[in-house]
Coordinates of C-alpha atoms in Angstrom, one line a residue:
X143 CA -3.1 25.9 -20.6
X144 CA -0.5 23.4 -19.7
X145 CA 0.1 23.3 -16.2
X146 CA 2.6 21.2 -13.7
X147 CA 2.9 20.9 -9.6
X148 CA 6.0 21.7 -8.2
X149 CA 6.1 21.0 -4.0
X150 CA 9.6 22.7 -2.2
X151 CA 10.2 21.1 1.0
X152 CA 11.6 22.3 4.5
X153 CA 15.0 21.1 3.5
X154 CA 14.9 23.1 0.0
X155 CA 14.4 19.5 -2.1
X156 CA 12.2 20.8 -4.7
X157 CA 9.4 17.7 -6.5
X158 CA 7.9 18.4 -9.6
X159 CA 4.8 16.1 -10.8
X160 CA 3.4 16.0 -13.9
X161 CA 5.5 18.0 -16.0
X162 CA 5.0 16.3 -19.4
X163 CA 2.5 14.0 -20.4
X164 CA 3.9 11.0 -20.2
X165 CA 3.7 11.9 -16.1
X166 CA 0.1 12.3 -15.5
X167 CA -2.9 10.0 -15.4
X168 CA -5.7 11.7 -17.6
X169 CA -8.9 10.8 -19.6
X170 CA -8.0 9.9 -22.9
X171 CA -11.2 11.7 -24.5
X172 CA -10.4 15.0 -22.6
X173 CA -6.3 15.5 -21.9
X174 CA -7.4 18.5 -19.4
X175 CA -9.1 16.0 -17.2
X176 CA -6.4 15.1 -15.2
X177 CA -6.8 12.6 -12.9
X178 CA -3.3 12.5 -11.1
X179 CA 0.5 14.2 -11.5
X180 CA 3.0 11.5 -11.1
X181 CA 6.2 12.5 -9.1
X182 CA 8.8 13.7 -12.0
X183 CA 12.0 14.7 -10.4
X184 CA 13.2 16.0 -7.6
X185 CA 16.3 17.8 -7.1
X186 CA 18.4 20.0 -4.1
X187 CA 20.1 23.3 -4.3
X188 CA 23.5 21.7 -5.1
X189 CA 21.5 19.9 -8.7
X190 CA 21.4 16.6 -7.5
X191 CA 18.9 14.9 -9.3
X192 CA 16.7 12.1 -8.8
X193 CA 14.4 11.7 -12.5
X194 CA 11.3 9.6 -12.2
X195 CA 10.2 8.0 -15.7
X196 CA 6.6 6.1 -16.3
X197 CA 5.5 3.7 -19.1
X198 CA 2.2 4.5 -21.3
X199 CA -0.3 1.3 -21.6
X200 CA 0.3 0.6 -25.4
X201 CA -2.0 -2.6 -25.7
X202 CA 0.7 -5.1 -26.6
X203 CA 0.0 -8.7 -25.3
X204 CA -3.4 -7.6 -24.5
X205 CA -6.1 -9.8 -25.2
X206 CA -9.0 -9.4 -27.6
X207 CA -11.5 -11.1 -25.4
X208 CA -15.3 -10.0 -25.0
X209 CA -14.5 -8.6 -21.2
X210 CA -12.2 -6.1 -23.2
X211 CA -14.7 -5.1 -25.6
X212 CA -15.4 -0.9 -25.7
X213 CA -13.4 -0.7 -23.3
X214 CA -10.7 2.7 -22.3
X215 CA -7.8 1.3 -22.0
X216 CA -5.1 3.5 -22.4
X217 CA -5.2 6.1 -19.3
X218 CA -3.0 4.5 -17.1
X219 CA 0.7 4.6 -16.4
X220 CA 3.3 2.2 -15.0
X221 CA 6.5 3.5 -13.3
X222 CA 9.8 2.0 -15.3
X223 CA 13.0 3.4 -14.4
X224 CA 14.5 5.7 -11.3
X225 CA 17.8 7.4 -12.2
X226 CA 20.2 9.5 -10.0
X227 CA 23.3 9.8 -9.3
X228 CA 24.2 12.2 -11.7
X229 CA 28.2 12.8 -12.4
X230 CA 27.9 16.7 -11.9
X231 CA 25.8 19.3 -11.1
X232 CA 22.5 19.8 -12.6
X233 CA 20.3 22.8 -13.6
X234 CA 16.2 22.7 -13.3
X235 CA 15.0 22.6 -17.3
X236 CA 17.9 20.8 -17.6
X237 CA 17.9 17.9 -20.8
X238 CA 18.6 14.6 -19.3
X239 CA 18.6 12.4 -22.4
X240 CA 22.6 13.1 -22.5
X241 CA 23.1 12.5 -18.4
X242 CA 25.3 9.7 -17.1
X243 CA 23.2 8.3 -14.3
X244 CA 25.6 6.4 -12.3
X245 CA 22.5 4.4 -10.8
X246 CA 19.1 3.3 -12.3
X247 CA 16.4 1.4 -10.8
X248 CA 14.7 -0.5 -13.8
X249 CA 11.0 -1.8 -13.4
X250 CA 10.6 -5.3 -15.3
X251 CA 6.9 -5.7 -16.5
X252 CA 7.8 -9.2 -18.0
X253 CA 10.8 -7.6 -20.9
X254 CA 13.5 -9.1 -19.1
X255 CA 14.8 -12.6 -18.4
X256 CA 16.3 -13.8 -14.4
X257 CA 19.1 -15.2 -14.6
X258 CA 21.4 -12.7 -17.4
X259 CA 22.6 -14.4 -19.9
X260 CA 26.8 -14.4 -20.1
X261 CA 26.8 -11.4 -21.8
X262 CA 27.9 -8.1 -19.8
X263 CA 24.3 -6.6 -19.1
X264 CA 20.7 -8.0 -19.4
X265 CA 19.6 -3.7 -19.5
X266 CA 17.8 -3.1 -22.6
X267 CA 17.6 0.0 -24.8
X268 CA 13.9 1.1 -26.1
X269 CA 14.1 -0.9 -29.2
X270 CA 15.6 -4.1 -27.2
X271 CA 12.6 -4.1 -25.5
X272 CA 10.5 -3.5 -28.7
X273 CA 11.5 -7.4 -29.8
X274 CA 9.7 -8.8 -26.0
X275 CA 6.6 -6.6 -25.5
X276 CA 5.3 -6.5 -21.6
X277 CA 3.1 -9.4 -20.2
X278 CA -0.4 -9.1 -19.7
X279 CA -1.4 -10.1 -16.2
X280 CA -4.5 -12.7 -16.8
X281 CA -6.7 -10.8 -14.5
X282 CA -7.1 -7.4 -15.7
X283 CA -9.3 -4.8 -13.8
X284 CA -10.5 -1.3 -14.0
X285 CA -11.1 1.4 -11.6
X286 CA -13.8 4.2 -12.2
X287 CA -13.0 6.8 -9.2
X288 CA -11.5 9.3 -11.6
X289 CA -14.4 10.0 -13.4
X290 CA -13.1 7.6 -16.4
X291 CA -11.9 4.2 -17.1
X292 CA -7.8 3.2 -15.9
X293 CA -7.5 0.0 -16.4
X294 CA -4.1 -2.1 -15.2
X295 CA -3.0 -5.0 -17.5
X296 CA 0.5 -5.7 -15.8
X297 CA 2.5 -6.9 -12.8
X298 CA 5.6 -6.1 -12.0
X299 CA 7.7 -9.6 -12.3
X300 CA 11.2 -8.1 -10.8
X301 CA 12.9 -4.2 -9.4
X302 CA 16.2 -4.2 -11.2
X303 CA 19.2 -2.0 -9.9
X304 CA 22.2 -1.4 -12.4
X305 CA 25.4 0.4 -11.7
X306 CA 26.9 2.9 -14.8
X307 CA 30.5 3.2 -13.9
X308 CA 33.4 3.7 -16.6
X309 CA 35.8 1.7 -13.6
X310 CA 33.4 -1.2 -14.3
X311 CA 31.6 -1.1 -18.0
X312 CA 30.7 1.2 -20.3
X313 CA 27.1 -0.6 -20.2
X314 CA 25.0 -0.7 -16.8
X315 CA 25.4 -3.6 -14.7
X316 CA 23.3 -5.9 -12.7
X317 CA 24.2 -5.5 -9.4
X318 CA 20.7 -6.2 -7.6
X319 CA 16.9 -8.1 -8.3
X320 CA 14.2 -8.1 -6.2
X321 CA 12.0 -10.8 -8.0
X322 CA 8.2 -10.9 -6.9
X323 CA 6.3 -14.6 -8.1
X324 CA 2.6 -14.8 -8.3
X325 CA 0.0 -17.2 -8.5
X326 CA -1.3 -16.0 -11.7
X327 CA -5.5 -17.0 -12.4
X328 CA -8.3 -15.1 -14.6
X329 CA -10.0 -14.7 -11.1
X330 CA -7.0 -12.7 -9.1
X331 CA -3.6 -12.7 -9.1
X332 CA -1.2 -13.6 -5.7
X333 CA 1.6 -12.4 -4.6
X334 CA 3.6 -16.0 -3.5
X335 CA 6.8 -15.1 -2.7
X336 CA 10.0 -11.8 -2.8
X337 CA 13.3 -12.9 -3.0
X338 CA 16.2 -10.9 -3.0
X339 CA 19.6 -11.3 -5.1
X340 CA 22.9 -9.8 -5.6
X341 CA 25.1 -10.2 -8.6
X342 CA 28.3 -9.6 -10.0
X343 CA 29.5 -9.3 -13.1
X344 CA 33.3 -11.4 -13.3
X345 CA 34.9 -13.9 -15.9
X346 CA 32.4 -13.0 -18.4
X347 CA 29.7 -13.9 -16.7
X348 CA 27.0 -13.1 -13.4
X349 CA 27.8 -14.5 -10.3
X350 CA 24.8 -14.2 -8.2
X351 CA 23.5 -14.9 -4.3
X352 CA 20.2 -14.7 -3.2
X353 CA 18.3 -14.5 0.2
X354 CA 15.5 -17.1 1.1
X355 CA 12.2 -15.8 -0.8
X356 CA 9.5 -14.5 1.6
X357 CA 6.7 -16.2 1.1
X358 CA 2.7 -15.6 1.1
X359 CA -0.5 -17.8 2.4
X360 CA -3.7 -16.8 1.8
X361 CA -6.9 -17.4 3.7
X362 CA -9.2 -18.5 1.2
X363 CA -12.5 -17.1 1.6
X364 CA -15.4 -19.6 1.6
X365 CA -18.9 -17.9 1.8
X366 CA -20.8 -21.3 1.9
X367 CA -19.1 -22.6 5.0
X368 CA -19.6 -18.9 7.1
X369 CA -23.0 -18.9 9.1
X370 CA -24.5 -16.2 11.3
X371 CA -23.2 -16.0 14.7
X372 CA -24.7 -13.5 17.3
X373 CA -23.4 -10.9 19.2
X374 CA -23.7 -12.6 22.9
X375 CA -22.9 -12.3 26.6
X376 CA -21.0 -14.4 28.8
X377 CA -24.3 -15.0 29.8
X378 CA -25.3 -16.2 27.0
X379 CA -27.7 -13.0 26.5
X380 CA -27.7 -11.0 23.7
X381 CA -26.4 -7.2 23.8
X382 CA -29.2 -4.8 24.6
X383 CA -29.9 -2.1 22.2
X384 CA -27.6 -2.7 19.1
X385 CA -30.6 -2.0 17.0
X386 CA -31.0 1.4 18.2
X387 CA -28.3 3.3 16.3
X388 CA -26.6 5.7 16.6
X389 CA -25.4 5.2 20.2
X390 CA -23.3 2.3 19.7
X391 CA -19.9 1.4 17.7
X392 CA -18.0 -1.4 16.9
X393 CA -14.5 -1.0 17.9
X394 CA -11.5 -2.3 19.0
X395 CA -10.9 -0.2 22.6
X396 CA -8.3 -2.1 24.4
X397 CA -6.1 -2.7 20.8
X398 CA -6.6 -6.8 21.7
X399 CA -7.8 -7.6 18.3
X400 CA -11.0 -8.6 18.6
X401 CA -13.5 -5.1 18.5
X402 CA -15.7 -4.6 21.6
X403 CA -18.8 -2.7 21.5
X404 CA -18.9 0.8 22.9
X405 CA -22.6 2.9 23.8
X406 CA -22.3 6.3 24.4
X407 CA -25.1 8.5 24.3
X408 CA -23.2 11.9 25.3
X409 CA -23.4 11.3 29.3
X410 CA -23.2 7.8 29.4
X411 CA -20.3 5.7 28.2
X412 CA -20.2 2.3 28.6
X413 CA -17.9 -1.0 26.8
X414 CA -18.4 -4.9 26.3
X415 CA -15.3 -6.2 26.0
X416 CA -14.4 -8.8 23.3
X417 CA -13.5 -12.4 25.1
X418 CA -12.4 -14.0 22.1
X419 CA -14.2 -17.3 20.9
X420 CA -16.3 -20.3 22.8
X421 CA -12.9 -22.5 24.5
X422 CA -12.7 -26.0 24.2
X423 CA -10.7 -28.1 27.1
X424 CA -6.8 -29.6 25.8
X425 CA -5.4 -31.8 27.9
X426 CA -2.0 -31.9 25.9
X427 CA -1.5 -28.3 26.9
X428 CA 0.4 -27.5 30.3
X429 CA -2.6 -27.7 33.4
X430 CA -5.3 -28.5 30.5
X431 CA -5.5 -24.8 29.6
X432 CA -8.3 -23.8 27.5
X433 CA -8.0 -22.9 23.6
X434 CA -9.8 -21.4 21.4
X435 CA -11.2 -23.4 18.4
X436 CA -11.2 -20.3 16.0
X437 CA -15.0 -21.4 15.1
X438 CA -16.4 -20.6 18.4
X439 CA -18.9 -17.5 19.0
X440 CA -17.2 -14.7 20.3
X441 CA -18.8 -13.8 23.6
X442 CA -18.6 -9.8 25.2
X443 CA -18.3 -9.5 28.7
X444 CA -20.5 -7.3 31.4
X445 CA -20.3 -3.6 30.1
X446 CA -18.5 -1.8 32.2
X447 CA -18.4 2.2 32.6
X448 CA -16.1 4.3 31.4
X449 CA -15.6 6.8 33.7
X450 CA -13.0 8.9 32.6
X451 CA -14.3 9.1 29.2
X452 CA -13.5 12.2 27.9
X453 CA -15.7 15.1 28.2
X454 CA -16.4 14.9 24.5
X455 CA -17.9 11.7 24.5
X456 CA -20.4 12.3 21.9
X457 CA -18.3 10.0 19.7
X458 CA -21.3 9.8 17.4
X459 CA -20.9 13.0 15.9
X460 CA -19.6 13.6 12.9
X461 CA -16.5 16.0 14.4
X462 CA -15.7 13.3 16.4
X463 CA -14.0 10.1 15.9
X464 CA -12.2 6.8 17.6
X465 CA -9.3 6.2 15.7
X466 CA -5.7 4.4 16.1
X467 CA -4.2 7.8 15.2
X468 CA -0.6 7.3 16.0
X469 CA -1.1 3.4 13.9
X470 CA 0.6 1.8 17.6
X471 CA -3.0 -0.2 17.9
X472 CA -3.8 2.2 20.8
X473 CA -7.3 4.3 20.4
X474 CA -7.7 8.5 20.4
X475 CA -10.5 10.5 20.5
X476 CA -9.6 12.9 17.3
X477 CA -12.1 16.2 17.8
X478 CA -12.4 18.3 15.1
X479 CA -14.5 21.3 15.3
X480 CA -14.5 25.0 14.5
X481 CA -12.2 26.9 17.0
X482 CA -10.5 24.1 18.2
X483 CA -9.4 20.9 17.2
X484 CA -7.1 18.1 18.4
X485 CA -7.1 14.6 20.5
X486 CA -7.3 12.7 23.9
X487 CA -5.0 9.5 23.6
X488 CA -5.9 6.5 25.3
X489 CA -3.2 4.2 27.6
X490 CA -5.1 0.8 27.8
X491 CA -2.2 0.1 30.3
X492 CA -3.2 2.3 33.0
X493 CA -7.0 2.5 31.5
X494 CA -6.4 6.0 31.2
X495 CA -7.4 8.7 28.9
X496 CA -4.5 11.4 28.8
X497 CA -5.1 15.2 28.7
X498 CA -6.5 17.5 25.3
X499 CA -3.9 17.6 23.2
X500 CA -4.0 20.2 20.5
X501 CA -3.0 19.6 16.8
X502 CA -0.2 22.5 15.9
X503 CA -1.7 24.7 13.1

């Protein structure tokens, strides 16, 4: 049968995902394969509403190249429009086609044009939107995961934000863009730059005020000038063992950057620390400090013992891991075994490893 998720939270906001099908990522060949509910609405106990609506791929602008040949192309879904602020209370099962949303976030795919015209509201209604189909991004590509083909064909060109206020209009109004540009290629597309404006609606026409655009750079990845570089000492010698998994493991200790190289083999624990690239003398720096050229080989230093490893040092095993678990760059040893399970956190400050800390059930 037909079936929907619906998650309640601590602070009784209830989420419903998938509800119709319009919400839900699914095979086209097999509508009970479903590959993922899309959030729907959510609502609290006093029926405010917050209503989540998604887009169907419907082939317009799509291209009839050979790459798009027997291809699925219809499973995926594209988020268009949040509304909410809804003039009075709601009821769950509620029909919203009738609601006055007093605020609607409005996803543009490439149906709308920056800057408005003069008129009062660039928002358009379904069929508006019918006479300038969605763009399709020149570099098309599928993902497999779920068992079947979803394929993405568009970018989203600009987050729209209108107000619906009878003080104002009786049609929505521009009141915010956040415009994304691209550096559009058949290869890959680039996000260049985010730019955010304000407008308002006076004298018959938009007045608008806009942030400087963040902008993007790229590194450009060039395979034929990379060459092999090994793994070396300050000496100059190369690190002993690294062919003899599964003792070893490349990884970032001290949060500097660079990863190090740590060997334990469950009672011996032991770390060459990354010293960055081969330094090259400037004399227009203060003293004639050393820099890095960037295209050096990056040396390790002496291995030095860890100590005060944690008793589980087995780190090798598979209920044991080195993670940045709190995402501050700092490293914890995350256990995970039956009967107990939890995490020693590391201070690369005091070169510490703080006591078992137990994850709450």
């Amino acid at each position: 049968g037909d079936f929907y998720w619906r998650t309640v939270s601590r602070d009784n906001v209830t989420s419903i995902f998938g509800k119709n099908q319009e919400a839900r990522i699914f095979d086209p060949e097999d509508e009970s394969h479903v590959f993922q509910w899309l959030l729907e609405e959510t609502y609290d106990a006093k029926g405010n509403y917050v209503v989540y609506c998604y887009k169907s791929e419907n082939l317009e602008n799509v291209s009839e190249n050979s790459y798009e040949a027997n291809r699925s192309k219809a499973a995926n879904k594209y988020i268009e429009r949040i509304q909410y602020g809804n003039h009075s209370p709601l009821s769950p099962g509620q029909d919203f086609q009738s609601v006055n949303w007093h605020f609607e976030v409005v996803f543009d795919y490439g149906e709308y044009e920056l800057p408005p015209s003069d008129k009062k509201t660039p928002y358009k209604s379904e069929q508006e939107k019918k006479e300038k189909p969605w763009k399709n991004r020149p570099d098309p590509f599928s993902t497999y995961h779920a068992g079947f083909e979803i394929r993405t064909h568009r970018l989203c060109r600009n987050i729209l934000m209108f107000h619906r206020f009878e003080e104002l209009f009786q049609d929505p109004i521009l009141v915010h863009a956040t415009q994304f540009k691209y550096e559009e290629t058949p290869t890959v597309s680039l996000l260049k730059s985010v730019q955010s404006t304000g407008y308002r609606y006076e004298q018959k026409k938009y007045l608008t005020k806009s942030l400087p655009p963040v902008e993007y750079k790229y590194t450009e990845f060039k395979p034929k000038e990379s060459h092999f570089q090994p793994l070396l000492q300050e000496n100059d010698r190369g690190l002993p063992g690294l062919n003899l998994p599964p003792n070893y493991l490349s990884i970032d200790l001290y949060g500097e950057g660079i990863p190090g190289v740590l060997y334990s083999d469950g009672t011996t624990t032991q770390y060459w620390e990354a010293k960055g690239d081969e330094s090259t003398l400037n004399p227009t720096l203060p003293g004639g400090e050393q820099e890095g050229s960037g295209k050096g080989t990056v040396k390790y230093g002496s291995p030095k013992l860890l100590q005060n490893f944690p008793i589980d040092r087995l780190v090798q095993d598979e209920n044991r891991t080195l993670t940045d678990l709190a995402g501050d760059g700092r490293m914890a040893l995350v256990v995970s075994t039956t009967g107990y399970s939890g995490y020693y956190q590391y201070d690369p400050q005091r070169d510490t490893w703080q006591s078992w800390q137990p994850f709450e059930g």
